[in-house]
Amino acid sequence: MQLKIQKSCMLTVQAFTFNPVQENTYVLYNDKSQCCIIDPGCYFASEEQELKDFIEKGNLQPFYLLNTHCHLDHIFGNRFVYKTFGLPLYLHKLEKPVLEYGPTSGQLWQMPFDNYDGELNFLDEGQVVQIGEDRLHILFTPGHSPGSISFYSQENKFIISGDVLFQGSIGRTDLPGGDFSILEESIKRKLYTLPGDVIVYPGHGDSTTIGDEMKTNPFVKMI
Ligand SMILES: [Zn+2]
Ligand SMILES: [Zn+2]
């Protein structure tokens, strides 16, 4: 199911909601048809096909496969994207054990899958992923998962936040490596310091803005 198309200045954000956990997968592309794929959660063959069709019909050229973090709902499609487009995975190094735990987690949740087994490329705070002229700044935002990162486009005023911050909610902190006080710190210091009109594209649910969450988020408020 295609959710919405949001035209930014230069990067367009296409969201898909995939798998039984209803995870948001994002494809970001520019006017030169260069794109990156963030958290491909496609689980069923029909979902893989939907992602592939979108990229092929748009004549998009995929350059990067990125993970905000490696909970299973965000990584189901890593292997498919790797095999289909030849893209190696980029993630934070603290997510490596989370990625490796994926298939065990898949058994536990009765969603078995074949894990990504290609090369791992690590990203950390301060690094930049470049898509043509556009840059995604890496923010280290742990707490929901130990190596959660967010992808911030300053020029296009949006952030792909994974499961750190949601509309009216925050990521759960009861999974291995989760910690509420660390998550709260990430949100206050890394996200709530961004301009209020920055759009947040979260790992689940609808998009929101930094300003709205600062004012109304019941879990982490900035007064
Ligand atoms: Zn998660
Ligand atoms: Zn998730």
mmCIF file with all atom_site columns, C-alpha atoms and ligand atoms in Angstrom:
data_model
loop_
_atom_site.group_PDB
_atom_site.id
_atom_site.type_symbol
_atom_site.label_atom_id
_atom_site.label_alt_id
_atom_site.label_comp_id
_atom_site.label_asym_id
_atom_site.label_entity_id
_atom_site.label_seq_id
_atom_site.pdbx_PDB_ins_code
_atom_site.Cartn_x
_atom_site.Cartn_y
_atom_site.Cartn_z
_atom_site.occupancy
_atom_site.B_iso_or_equiv
_atom_site.pdbx_formal_charge
_atom_site.auth_seq_id
_atom_site.auth_comp_id
_atom_site.auth_asym_id
_atom_site.auth_atom_id
_atom_site.pdbx_PDB_model_num
ATOM   1   C  CA . MET A 1 1   ? 0.000  0.000   0.000   1.00 0.00 ? 1   MET A CA 1
ATOM   2   C  CA . GLN A 1 2   ? 1.407  3.389   -0.957  1.00 0.00 ? 2   GLN A CA 1
ATOM   3   C  CA . LEU A 1 3   ? 0.698  5.900   1.728   1.00 0.00 ? 3   LEU A CA 1
ATOM   4   C  CA . LYS A 1 4   ? 1.561  9.305   0.430   1.00 0.00 ? 4   LYS A CA 1
ATOM   5   C  CA . ILE A 1 5   ? 3.837  11.338  -1.730  1.00 0.00 ? 5   ILE A CA 1
ATOM   6   C  CA . GLN A 1 6   ? 5.361  14.402  -0.104  1.00 0.00 ? 6   GLN A CA 1
ATOM   7   C  CA . LYS A 1 7   ? 7.216  16.754  -2.369  1.00 0.00 ? 7   LYS A CA 1
ATOM   8   C  CA . SER A 1 8   ? 10.123 18.404  -0.619  1.00 0.00 ? 8   SER A CA 1
ATOM   9   C  CA . CYS A 1 9   ? 12.423 20.972  -2.236  1.00 0.00 ? 9   CYS A CA 1
ATOM   10  C  CA . MET A 1 10  ? 14.701 18.440  -3.812  1.00 0.00 ? 10  MET A CA 1
ATOM   11  C  CA . LEU A 1 11  ? 14.129 15.085  -2.206  1.00 0.00 ? 11  LEU A CA 1
ATOM   12  C  CA . THR A 1 12  ? 10.781 13.367  -2.491  1.00 0.00 ? 12  THR A CA 1
ATOM   13  C  CA . VAL A 1 13  ? 9.766  11.058  0.336   1.00 0.00 ? 13  VAL A CA 1
ATOM   14  C  CA . GLN A 1 14  ? 7.728  7.997   -0.598  1.00 0.00 ? 14  GLN A CA 1
ATOM   15  C  CA . ALA A 1 15  ? 6.376  5.925   2.271   1.00 0.00 ? 15  ALA A CA 1
ATOM   16  C  CA . PHE A 1 16  ? 5.166  2.333   2.172   1.00 0.00 ? 16  PHE A CA 1
ATOM   17  C  CA . THR A 1 17  ? 3.623  0.483   5.089   1.00 0.00 ? 17  THR A CA 1
ATOM   18  C  CA . PHE A 1 18  ? 4.735  -3.121  5.100   1.00 0.00 ? 18  PHE A CA 1
ATOM   19  C  CA . ASN A 1 19  ? 4.549  -6.394  7.045   1.00 0.00 ? 19  ASN A CA 1
ATOM   20  C  CA . PRO A 1 20  ? 2.224  -7.472  9.870   1.00 0.00 ? 20  PRO A CA 1
ATOM   21  C  CA . VAL A 1 21  ? 3.901  -4.953  12.218  1.00 0.00 ? 21  VAL A CA 1
ATOM   22  C  CA . GLN A 1 22  ? 2.848  -2.103  9.880   1.00 0.00 ? 22  GLN A CA 1
ATOM   23  C  CA . GLU A 1 23  ? 6.312  -0.630  9.522   1.00 0.00 ? 23  GLU A CA 1
ATOM   24  C  CA . ASN A 1 24  ? 7.039  2.393   7.349   1.00 0.00 ? 24  ASN A CA 1
ATOM   25  C  CA . THR A 1 25  ? 9.586  1.855   4.599   1.00 0.00 ? 25  THR A CA 1
ATOM   26  C  CA . TYR A 1 26  ? 10.899 4.984   2.903   1.00 0.00 ? 26  TYR A CA 1
ATOM   27  C  CA . VAL A 1 27  ? 12.280 5.620   -0.552  1.00 0.00 ? 27  VAL A CA 1
ATOM   28  C  CA . LEU A 1 28  ? 13.861 9.062   -0.942  1.00 0.00 ? 28  LEU A CA 1
ATOM   29  C  CA . TYR A 1 29  ? 14.588 10.245  -4.467  1.00 0.00 ? 29  TYR A CA 1
ATOM   30  C  CA . ASN A 1 30  ? 15.733 13.378  -6.228  1.00 0.00 ? 30  ASN A CA 1
ATOM   31  C  CA . ASP A 1 31  ? 14.907 14.890  -9.616  1.00 0.00 ? 31  ASP A CA 1
ATOM   32  C  CA . LYS A 1 32  ? 17.778 12.972  -11.174 1.00 0.00 ? 32  LYS A CA 1
ATOM   33  C  CA . SER A 1 33  ? 16.021 9.747   -10.114 1.00 0.00 ? 33  SER A CA 1
ATOM   34  C  CA . GLN A 1 34  ? 18.736 8.817   -7.640  1.00 0.00 ? 34  GLN A CA 1
ATOM   35  C  CA . CYS A 1 35  ? 17.302 7.163   -4.565  1.00 0.00 ? 35  CYS A CA 1
ATOM   36  C  CA . CYS A 1 36  ? 17.980 5.467   -1.267  1.00 0.00 ? 36  CYS A CA 1
ATOM   37  C  CA . ILE A 1 37  ? 15.880 2.871   0.514   1.00 0.00 ? 37  ILE A CA 1
ATOM   38  C  CA . ILE A 1 38  ? 15.496 3.151   4.283   1.00 0.00 ? 38  ILE A CA 1
ATOM   39  C  CA . ASP A 1 39  ? 14.296 0.254   6.461   1.00 0.00 ? 39  ASP A CA 1
ATOM   40  C  CA . PRO A 1 40  ? 12.814 -2.011  3.800   1.00 0.00 ? 40  PRO A CA 1
ATOM   41  C  CA . GLY A 1 41  ? 10.227 -3.892  5.812   1.00 0.00 ? 41  GLY A CA 1
ATOM   42  C  CA . CYS A 1 42  ? 8.733  -5.828  2.900   1.00 0.00 ? 42  CYS A CA 1
ATOM   43  C  CA . TYR A 1 43  ? 7.917  -9.300  4.187   1.00 0.00 ? 43  TYR A CA 1
ATOM   44  C  CA . PHE A 1 44  ? 5.521  -10.826 1.682   1.00 0.00 ? 44  PHE A CA 1
ATOM   45  C  CA . ALA A 1 45  ? 6.401  -11.368 -1.989  1.00 0.00 ? 45  ALA A CA 1
ATOM   46  C  CA . SER A 1 46  ? 3.655  -8.906  -2.925  1.00 0.00 ? 46  SER A CA 1
ATOM   47  C  CA . GLU A 1 47  ? 5.324  -6.239  -0.789  1.00 0.00 ? 47  GLU A CA 1
ATOM   48  C  CA . GLU A 1 48  ? 8.719  -6.927  -2.350  1.00 0.00 ? 48  GLU A CA 1
ATOM   49  C  CA . GLN A 1 49  ? 7.100  -6.585  -5.754  1.00 0.00 ? 49  GLN A CA 1
ATOM   50  C  CA . GLU A 1 50  ? 5.458  -3.307  -4.780  1.00 0.00 ? 50  GLU A CA 1
ATOM   51  C  CA . LEU A 1 51  ? 8.790  -1.813  -3.755  1.00 0.00 ? 51  LEU A CA 1
ATOM   52  C  CA . LYS A 1 52  ? 10.508 -3.127  -6.877  1.00 0.00 ? 52  LYS A CA 1
ATOM   53  C  CA . ASP A 1 53  ? 7.727  -1.861  -9.149  1.00 0.00 ? 53  ASP A CA 1
ATOM   54  C  CA . PHE A 1 54  ? 7.888  1.596   -7.620  1.00 0.00 ? 54  PHE A CA 1
ATOM   55  C  CA . ILE A 1 55  ? 11.621 1.819   -8.231  1.00 0.00 ? 55  ILE A CA 1
ATOM   56  C  CA . GLU A 1 56  ? 11.533 0.323   -11.714 1.00 0.00 ? 56  GLU A CA 1
ATOM   57  C  CA . LYS A 1 57  ? 8.484  2.188   -12.974 1.00 0.00 ? 57  LYS A CA 1
ATOM   58  C  CA . GLY A 1 58  ? 9.966  5.449   -11.722 1.00 0.00 ? 58  GLY A CA 1
ATOM   59  C  CA . ASN A 1 59  ? 13.280 4.568   -13.383 1.00 0.00 ? 59  ASN A CA 1
ATOM   60  C  CA . LEU A 1 60  ? 14.922 5.198   -10.043 1.00 0.00 ? 60  LEU A CA 1
ATOM   61  C  CA . GLN A 1 61  ? 18.537 4.305   -9.476  1.00 0.00 ? 61  GLN A CA 1
ATOM   62  C  CA . PRO A 1 62  ? 19.038 2.992   -5.937  1.00 0.00 ? 62  PRO A CA 1
ATOM   63  C  CA . PHE A 1 63  ? 22.308 4.124   -4.355  1.00 0.00 ? 63  PHE A CA 1
ATOM   64  C  CA . TYR A 1 64  ? 21.965 3.235   -0.697  1.00 0.00 ? 64  TYR A CA 1
ATOM   65  C  CA . LEU A 1 65  ? 20.323 0.706   1.581   1.00 0.00 ? 65  LEU A CA 1
ATOM   66  C  CA . LEU A 1 66  ? 20.074 2.261   5.038   1.00 0.00 ? 66  LEU A CA 1
ATOM   67  C  CA . ASN A 1 67  ? 18.711 1.027   8.386   1.00 0.00 ? 67  ASN A CA 1
ATOM   68  C  CA . THR A 1 68  ? 17.678 3.344   11.224  1.00 0.00 ? 68  THR A CA 1
ATOM   69  C  CA . HIS A 1 69  ? 17.946 0.285   13.479  1.00 0.00 ? 69  HIS A CA 1
ATOM   70  C  CA . CYS A 1 70  ? 17.643 -3.456  13.051  1.00 0.00 ? 70  CYS A CA 1
ATOM   71  C  CA . HIS A 1 71  ? 14.475 -4.652  14.770  1.00 0.00 ? 71  HIS A CA 1
ATOM   72  C  CA . LEU A 1 72  ? 13.001 -7.320  12.575  1.00 0.00 ? 72  LEU A CA 1
ATOM   73  C  CA . ASP A 1 73  ? 10.145 -5.250  11.172  1.00 0.00 ? 73  ASP A CA 1
ATOM   74  C  CA . HIS A 1 74  ? 12.730 -2.852  9.682   1.00 0.00 ? 74  HIS A CA 1
ATOM   75  C  CA . ILE A 1 75  ? 15.036 -5.473  8.171   1.00 0.00 ? 75  ILE A CA 1
ATOM   76  C  CA . PHE A 1 76  ? 12.781 -8.083  6.539   1.00 0.00 ? 76  PHE A CA 1
ATOM   77  C  CA . GLY A 1 77  ? 13.527 -6.641  3.093   1.00 0.00 ? 77  GLY A CA 1
ATOM   78  C  CA . ASN A 1 78  ? 17.267 -5.959  3.483   1.00 0.00 ? 78  ASN A CA 1
ATOM   79  C  CA . ARG A 1 79  ? 18.193 -9.171  1.735   1.00 0.00 ? 79  ARG A CA 1
ATOM   80  C  CA . PHE A 1 80  ? 15.717 -8.576  -1.086  1.00 0.00 ? 80  PHE A CA 1
ATOM   81  C  CA . VAL A 1 81  ? 17.043 -5.063  -1.715  1.00 0.00 ? 81  VAL A CA 1
ATOM   82  C  CA . TYR A 1 82  ? 20.613 -6.354  -1.578  1.00 0.00 ? 82  TYR A CA 1
ATOM   83  C  CA . LYS A 1 83  ? 19.931 -9.174  -4.030  1.00 0.00 ? 83  LYS A CA 1
ATOM   84  C  CA . THR A 1 84  ? 17.733 -7.121  -6.356  1.00 0.00 ? 84  THR A CA 1
ATOM   85  C  CA . PHE A 1 85  ? 19.713 -3.904  -6.555  1.00 0.00 ? 85  PHE A CA 1
ATOM   86  C  CA . GLY A 1 86  ? 23.154 -5.016  -5.375  1.00 0.00 ? 86  GLY A CA 1
ATOM   87  C  CA . LEU A 1 87  ? 23.209 -2.560  -2.486  1.00 0.00 ? 87  LEU A CA 1
ATOM   88  C  CA . PRO A 1 88  ? 25.228 -3.297  0.668   1.00 0.00 ? 88  PRO A CA 1
ATOM   89  C  CA . LEU A 1 89  ? 23.755 -2.303  4.017   1.00 0.00 ? 89  LEU A CA 1
ATOM   90  C  CA . TYR A 1 90  ? 24.598 0.817   6.044   1.00 0.00 ? 90  TYR A CA 1
ATOM   91  C  CA . LEU A 1 91  ? 23.811 0.852   9.772   1.00 0.00 ? 91  LEU A CA 1
ATOM   92  C  CA . HIS A 1 92  ? 25.280 1.871   13.133  1.00 0.00 ? 92  HIS A CA 1
ATOM   93  C  CA . LYS A 1 93  ? 27.815 -0.604  14.471  1.00 0.00 ? 93  LYS A CA 1
ATOM   94  C  CA . LEU A 1 94  ? 25.860 -1.093  17.713  1.00 0.00 ? 94  LEU A CA 1
ATOM   95  C  CA . GLU A 1 95  ? 23.032 -2.539  15.632  1.00 0.00 ? 95  GLU A CA 1
ATOM   96  C  CA . LYS A 1 96  ? 25.151 -5.444  14.362  1.00 0.00 ? 96  LYS A CA 1
ATOM   97  C  CA . PRO A 1 97  ? 24.060 -7.785  17.207  1.00 0.00 ? 97  PRO A CA 1
ATOM   98  C  CA . VAL A 1 98  ? 20.458 -6.640  16.765  1.00 0.00 ? 98  VAL A CA 1
ATOM   99  C  CA . LEU A 1 99  ? 20.677 -7.490  13.053  1.00 0.00 ? 99  LEU A CA 1
ATOM   100 C  CA . GLU A 1 100 ? 22.186 -10.889 13.849  1.00 0.00 ? 100 GLU A CA 1
ATOM   101 C  CA . TYR A 1 101 ? 19.389 -11.614 16.333  1.00 0.00 ? 101 TYR A CA 1
ATOM   102 C  CA . GLY A 1 102 ? 16.782 -10.936 13.612  1.00 0.00 ? 102 GLY A CA 1
ATOM   103 C  CA . PRO A 1 103 ? 16.096 -14.532 12.528  1.00 0.00 ? 103 PRO A CA 1
ATOM   104 C  CA . THR A 1 104 ? 15.757 -15.685 16.181  1.00 0.00 ? 104 THR A CA 1
ATOM   105 C  CA . SER A 1 105 ? 13.347 -12.849 16.771  1.00 0.00 ? 105 SER A CA 1
ATOM   106 C  CA . GLY A 1 106 ? 11.532 -13.847 13.581  1.00 0.00 ? 106 GLY A CA 1
ATOM   107 C  CA . GLN A 1 107 ? 11.045 -17.378 14.929  1.00 0.00 ? 107 GLN A CA 1
ATOM   108 C  CA . LEU A 1 108 ? 9.767  -16.033 18.244  1.00 0.00 ? 108 LEU A CA 1
ATOM   109 C  CA . TRP A 1 109 ? 7.261  -13.757 16.522  1.00 0.00 ? 109 TRP A CA 1
ATOM   110 C  CA . GLN A 1 110 ? 6.352  -16.409 13.945  1.00 0.00 ? 110 GLN A CA 1
ATOM   111 C  CA . MET A 1 111 ? 7.656  -14.314 11.098  1.00 0.00 ? 111 MET A CA 1
ATOM   112 C  CA . PRO A 1 112 ? 10.612 -16.335 9.830   1.00 0.00 ? 112 PRO A CA 1
ATOM   113 C  CA . PHE A 1 113 ? 12.790 -14.700 7.187   1.00 0.00 ? 113 PHE A CA 1
ATOM   114 C  CA . ASP A 1 114 ? 16.189 -14.930 5.527   1.00 0.00 ? 114 ASP A CA 1
ATOM   115 C  CA . ASN A 1 115 ? 18.537 -12.347 6.955   1.00 0.00 ? 115 ASN A CA 1
ATOM   116 C  CA . TYR A 1 116 ? 20.839 -10.027 5.048   1.00 0.00 ? 116 TYR A CA 1
ATOM   117 C  CA . ASP A 1 117 ? 24.258 -11.629 4.774   1.00 0.00 ? 117 ASP A CA 1
ATOM   118 C  CA . GLY A 1 118 ? 26.270 -9.099  2.774   1.00 0.00 ? 118 GLY A CA 1
ATOM   119 C  CA . GLU A 1 119 ? 28.926 -6.649  3.863   1.00 0.00 ? 119 GLU A CA 1
ATOM   120 C  CA . LEU A 1 120 ? 28.199 -4.222  6.703   1.00 0.00 ? 120 LEU A CA 1
ATOM   121 C  CA . ASN A 1 121 ? 29.047 -0.535  6.429   1.00 0.00 ? 121 ASN A CA 1
ATOM   122 C  CA . PHE A 1 122 ? 28.875 1.478   9.609   1.00 0.00 ? 122 PHE A CA 1
ATOM   123 C  CA . LEU A 1 123 ? 27.495 4.996   9.999   1.00 0.00 ? 123 LEU A CA 1
ATOM   124 C  CA . ASP A 1 124 ? 27.835 7.272   12.995  1.00 0.00 ? 124 ASP A CA 1
ATOM   125 C  CA . GLU A 1 125 ? 26.881 10.750  14.204  1.00 0.00 ? 125 GLU A CA 1
ATOM   126 C  CA . GLY A 1 126 ? 28.407 13.498  12.106  1.00 0.00 ? 126 GLY A CA 1
ATOM   127 C  CA . GLN A 1 127 ? 28.632 11.463  8.924   1.00 0.00 ? 127 GLN A CA 1
ATOM   128 C  CA . VAL A 1 128 ? 26.651 12.367  5.854   1.00 0.00 ? 128 VAL A CA 1
ATOM   129 C  CA . VAL A 1 129 ? 24.952 10.208  3.234   1.00 0.00 ? 129 VAL A CA 1
ATOM   130 C  CA . GLN A 1 130 ? 24.920 12.021  -0.079  1.00 0.00 ? 130 GLN A CA 1
ATOM   131 C  CA . ILE A 1 131 ? 22.208 11.472  -2.698  1.00 0.00 ? 131 ILE A CA 1
ATOM   132 C  CA . GLY A 1 132 ? 23.170 13.689  -5.615  1.00 0.00 ? 132 GLY A CA 1
ATOM   133 C  CA . GLU A 1 133 ? 23.178 17.214  -4.213  1.00 0.00 ? 133 GLU A CA 1
ATOM   134 C  CA . ASP A 1 134 ? 21.171 16.266  -1.149  1.00 0.00 ? 134 ASP A CA 1
ATOM   135 C  CA . ARG A 1 135 ? 22.662 15.313  2.153   1.00 0.00 ? 135 ARG A CA 1
ATOM   136 C  CA . LEU A 1 136 ? 21.325 13.202  4.978   1.00 0.00 ? 136 LEU A CA 1
ATOM   137 C  CA . HIS A 1 137 ? 23.042 13.977  8.274   1.00 0.00 ? 137 HIS A CA 1
ATOM   138 C  CA . ILE A 1 138 ? 23.407 11.059  10.639  1.00 0.00 ? 138 ILE A CA 1
ATOM   139 C  CA . LEU A 1 139 ? 22.188 11.690  14.187  1.00 0.00 ? 139 LEU A CA 1
ATOM   140 C  CA . PHE A 1 140 ? 22.905 9.080   16.851  1.00 0.00 ? 140 PHE A CA 1
ATOM   141 C  CA . THR A 1 141 ? 19.576 8.639   18.668  1.00 0.00 ? 141 THR A CA 1
ATOM   142 C  CA . PRO A 1 142 ? 19.778 5.532   20.880  1.00 0.00 ? 142 PRO A CA 1
ATOM   143 C  CA . GLY A 1 143 ? 17.335 4.419   23.567  1.00 0.00 ? 143 GLY A CA 1
ATOM   144 C  CA . HIS A 1 144 ? 14.764 2.415   21.616  1.00 0.00 ? 144 HIS A CA 1
ATOM   145 C  CA . SER A 1 145 ? 17.596 0.312   20.252  1.00 0.00 ? 145 SER A CA 1
ATOM   146 C  CA . PRO A 1 146 ? 21.284 0.720   21.196  1.00 0.00 ? 146 PRO A CA 1
ATOM   147 C  CA . GLY A 1 147 ? 22.444 1.907   17.793  1.00 0.00 ? 147 GLY A CA 1
ATOM   148 C  CA . SER A 1 148 ? 19.408 3.800   16.470  1.00 0.00 ? 148 SER A CA 1
ATOM   149 C  CA . ILE A 1 149 ? 20.280 6.541   14.028  1.00 0.00 ? 149 ILE A CA 1
ATOM   150 C  CA . SER A 1 150 ? 18.117 9.188   12.380  1.00 0.00 ? 150 SER A CA 1
ATOM   151 C  CA . PHE A 1 151 ? 18.587 10.643  8.895   1.00 0.00 ? 151 PHE A CA 1
ATOM   152 C  CA . TYR A 1 152 ? 18.180 14.413  8.846   1.00 0.00 ? 152 TYR A CA 1
ATOM   153 C  CA . SER A 1 153 ? 17.818 16.507  5.707   1.00 0.00 ? 153 SER A CA 1
ATOM   154 C  CA . GLN A 1 154 ? 18.450 20.073  6.799   1.00 0.00 ? 154 GLN A CA 1
ATOM   155 C  CA . GLU A 1 155 ? 17.753 21.526  3.337   1.00 0.00 ? 155 GLU A CA 1
ATOM   156 C  CA . ASN A 1 156 ? 14.517 19.606  2.865   1.00 0.00 ? 156 ASN A CA 1
ATOM   157 C  CA . LYS A 1 157 ? 13.451 19.998  6.487   1.00 0.00 ? 157 LYS A CA 1
ATOM   158 C  CA . PHE A 1 158 ? 12.632 16.412  7.333   1.00 0.00 ? 158 PHE A CA 1
ATOM   159 C  CA . ILE A 1 159 ? 13.987 13.622  9.471   1.00 0.00 ? 159 ILE A CA 1
ATOM   160 C  CA . ILE A 1 160 ? 13.583 9.866   9.152   1.00 0.00 ? 160 ILE A CA 1
ATOM   161 C  CA . SER A 1 161 ? 13.506 8.979   12.838  1.00 0.00 ? 161 SER A CA 1
ATOM   162 C  CA . GLY A 1 162 ? 12.982 5.221   12.882  1.00 0.00 ? 162 GLY A CA 1
ATOM   163 C  CA . ASP A 1 163 ? 11.245 4.192   16.098  1.00 0.00 ? 163 ASP A CA 1
ATOM   164 C  CA . VAL A 1 164 ? 12.624 7.031   18.252  1.00 0.00 ? 164 VAL A CA 1
ATOM   165 C  CA . LEU A 1 165 ? 9.736  9.501   18.000  1.00 0.00 ? 165 LEU A CA 1
ATOM   166 C  CA . PHE A 1 166 ? 6.187  8.952   16.745  1.00 0.00 ? 166 PHE A CA 1
ATOM   167 C  CA . GLN A 1 167 ? 3.139  11.158  16.373  1.00 0.00 ? 167 GLN A CA 1
ATOM   168 C  CA . GLY A 1 168 ? 1.987  11.385  19.990  1.00 0.00 ? 168 GLY A CA 1
ATOM   169 C  CA . SER A 1 169 ? 4.257  8.595   21.153  1.00 0.00 ? 169 SER A CA 1
ATOM   170 C  CA . ILE A 1 170 ? 7.827  7.326   21.427  1.00 0.00 ? 170 ILE A CA 1
ATOM   171 C  CA . GLY A 1 171 ? 9.598  4.048   20.768  1.00 0.00 ? 171 GLY A CA 1
ATOM   172 C  CA . ARG A 1 172 ? 9.208  1.233   23.264  1.00 0.00 ? 172 ARG A CA 1
ATOM   173 C  CA . THR A 1 173 ? 12.156 0.716   25.590  1.00 0.00 ? 173 THR A CA 1
ATOM   174 C  CA . ASP A 1 174 ? 11.420 -2.788  26.890  1.00 0.00 ? 174 ASP A CA 1
ATOM   175 C  CA . LEU A 1 175 ? 13.249 -4.620  24.110  1.00 0.00 ? 175 LEU A CA 1
ATOM   176 C  CA . PRO A 1 176 ? 16.892 -5.719  24.578  1.00 0.00 ? 176 PRO A CA 1
ATOM   177 C  CA . GLY A 1 177 ? 19.178 -2.693  24.725  1.00 0.00 ? 177 GLY A CA 1
ATOM   178 C  CA . GLY A 1 178 ? 16.278 -0.268  25.204  1.00 0.00 ? 178 GLY A CA 1
ATOM   179 C  CA . ASP A 1 179 ? 16.477 2.430   27.894  1.00 0.00 ? 179 ASP A CA 1
ATOM   180 C  CA . PHE A 1 180 ? 13.889 5.139   28.552  1.00 0.00 ? 180 PHE A CA 1
ATOM   181 C  CA . SER A 1 181 ? 16.251 7.742   30.004  1.00 0.00 ? 181 SER A CA 1
ATOM   182 C  CA . ILE A 1 182 ? 18.622 7.348   27.034  1.00 0.00 ? 182 ILE A CA 1
ATOM   183 C  CA . LEU A 1 183 ? 15.702 7.632   24.619  1.00 0.00 ? 183 LEU A CA 1
ATOM   184 C  CA . GLU A 1 184 ? 14.417 10.744  26.390  1.00 0.00 ? 184 GLU A CA 1
ATOM   185 C  CA . GLU A 1 185 ? 17.884 12.276  26.163  1.00 0.00 ? 185 GLU A CA 1
ATOM   186 C  CA . SER A 1 186 ? 18.110 11.455  22.434  1.00 0.00 ? 186 SER A CA 1
ATOM   187 C  CA . ILE A 1 187 ? 14.754 13.077  21.756  1.00 0.00 ? 187 ILE A CA 1
ATOM   188 C  CA . LYS A 1 188 ? 15.459 16.191  23.813  1.00 0.00 ? 188 LYS A CA 1
ATOM   189 C  CA . ARG A 1 189 ? 19.033 16.768  22.709  1.00 0.00 ? 189 ARG A CA 1
ATOM   190 C  CA . LYS A 1 190 ? 19.021 15.565  19.114  1.00 0.00 ? 190 LYS A CA 1
ATOM   191 C  CA . LEU A 1 191 ? 15.453 15.979  17.847  1.00 0.00 ? 191 LEU A CA 1
ATOM   192 C  CA . TYR A 1 192 ? 13.855 18.764  19.887  1.00 0.00 ? 192 TYR A CA 1
ATOM   193 C  CA . THR A 1 193 ? 16.833 20.995  19.089  1.00 0.00 ? 193 THR A CA 1
ATOM   194 C  CA . LEU A 1 194 ? 15.889 20.908  15.371  1.00 0.00 ? 194 LEU A CA 1
ATOM   195 C  CA . PRO A 1 195 ? 13.652 23.629  13.882  1.00 0.00 ? 195 PRO A CA 1
ATOM   196 C  CA . GLY A 1 196 ? 9.983  23.184  14.826  1.00 0.00 ? 196 GLY A CA 1
ATOM   197 C  CA . ASP A 1 197 ? 8.820  22.894  11.216  1.00 0.00 ? 197 ASP A CA 1
ATOM   198 C  CA . VAL A 1 198 ? 10.992 19.865  10.472  1.00 0.00 ? 198 VAL A CA 1
ATOM   199 C  CA . ILE A 1 199 ? 8.740  16.985  9.375   1.00 0.00 ? 199 ILE A CA 1
ATOM   200 C  CA . VAL A 1 200 ? 9.254  13.711  11.219  1.00 0.00 ? 200 VAL A CA 1
ATOM   201 C  CA . TYR A 1 201 ? 8.784  10.559  9.153   1.00 0.00 ? 201 TYR A CA 1
ATOM   202 C  CA . PRO A 1 202 ? 8.607  7.802   11.766  1.00 0.00 ? 202 PRO A CA 1
ATOM   203 C  CA . GLY A 1 203 ? 8.978  4.042   11.578  1.00 0.00 ? 203 GLY A CA 1
ATOM   204 C  CA . HIS A 1 204 ? 5.277  3.557   12.369  1.00 0.00 ? 204 HIS A CA 1
ATOM   205 C  CA . GLY A 1 205 ? 2.175  5.687   11.921  1.00 0.00 ? 205 GLY A CA 1
ATOM   206 C  CA . ASP A 1 206 ? 1.687  9.112   10.392  1.00 0.00 ? 206 ASP A CA 1
ATOM   207 C  CA . SER A 1 207 ? 4.232  11.865  9.951   1.00 0.00 ? 207 SER A CA 1
ATOM   208 C  CA . THR A 1 208 ? 4.363  14.766  12.407  1.00 0.00 ? 208 THR A CA 1
ATOM   209 C  CA . THR A 1 209 ? 6.589  17.779  13.097  1.00 0.00 ? 209 THR A CA 1
ATOM   210 C  CA . ILE A 1 210 ? 9.238  18.459  15.705  1.00 0.00 ? 210 ILE A CA 1
ATOM   211 C  CA . GLY A 1 211 ? 7.246  21.493  16.910  1.00 0.00 ? 211 GLY A CA 1
ATOM   212 C  CA . ASP A 1 212 ? 4.024  19.559  17.397  1.00 0.00 ? 212 ASP A CA 1
ATOM   213 C  CA . GLU A 1 213 ? 5.734  16.801  19.360  1.00 0.00 ? 213 GLU A CA 1
ATOM   214 C  CA . MET A 1 214 ? 7.645  19.268  21.549  1.00 0.00 ? 214 MET A CA 1
ATOM   215 C  CA . LYS A 1 215 ? 4.336  20.805  22.546  1.00 0.00 ? 215 LYS A CA 1
ATOM   216 C  CA . THR A 1 216 ? 2.028  17.824  22.738  1.00 0.00 ? 216 THR A CA 1
ATOM   217 C  CA . ASN A 1 217 ? 3.939  14.530  22.993  1.00 0.00 ? 217 ASN A CA 1
ATOM   218 C  CA . PRO A 1 218 ? 2.704  12.987  26.255  1.00 0.00 ? 218 PRO A CA 1
ATOM   219 C  CA . PHE A 1 219 ? 5.893  10.980  26.807  1.00 0.00 ? 219 PHE A CA 1
ATOM   220 C  CA . VAL A 1 220 ? 8.676  13.477  26.153  1.00 0.00 ? 220 VAL A CA 1
ATOM   221 C  CA . LYS A 1 221 ? 7.734  17.135  26.371  1.00 0.00 ? 221 LYS A CA 1
ATOM   222 C  CA . MET A 1 222 ? 9.990  20.153  26.117  1.00 0.00 ? 222 MET A CA 1
ATOM   223 C  CA . ILE A 1 223 ? 8.758  22.964  28.284  1.00 0.00 ? 223 ILE A CA 1
HETATM 224 ZN ZN . ZN  B 2 .   ? 12.143 -0.789  16.551  1.00 0.00 ? 1   ZN  B ZN 1
HETATM 225 ZN ZN . ZN  B 2 .   ? 9.519  -0.707  14.265  1.00 0.00 ? 2   ZN  B ZN 1
#
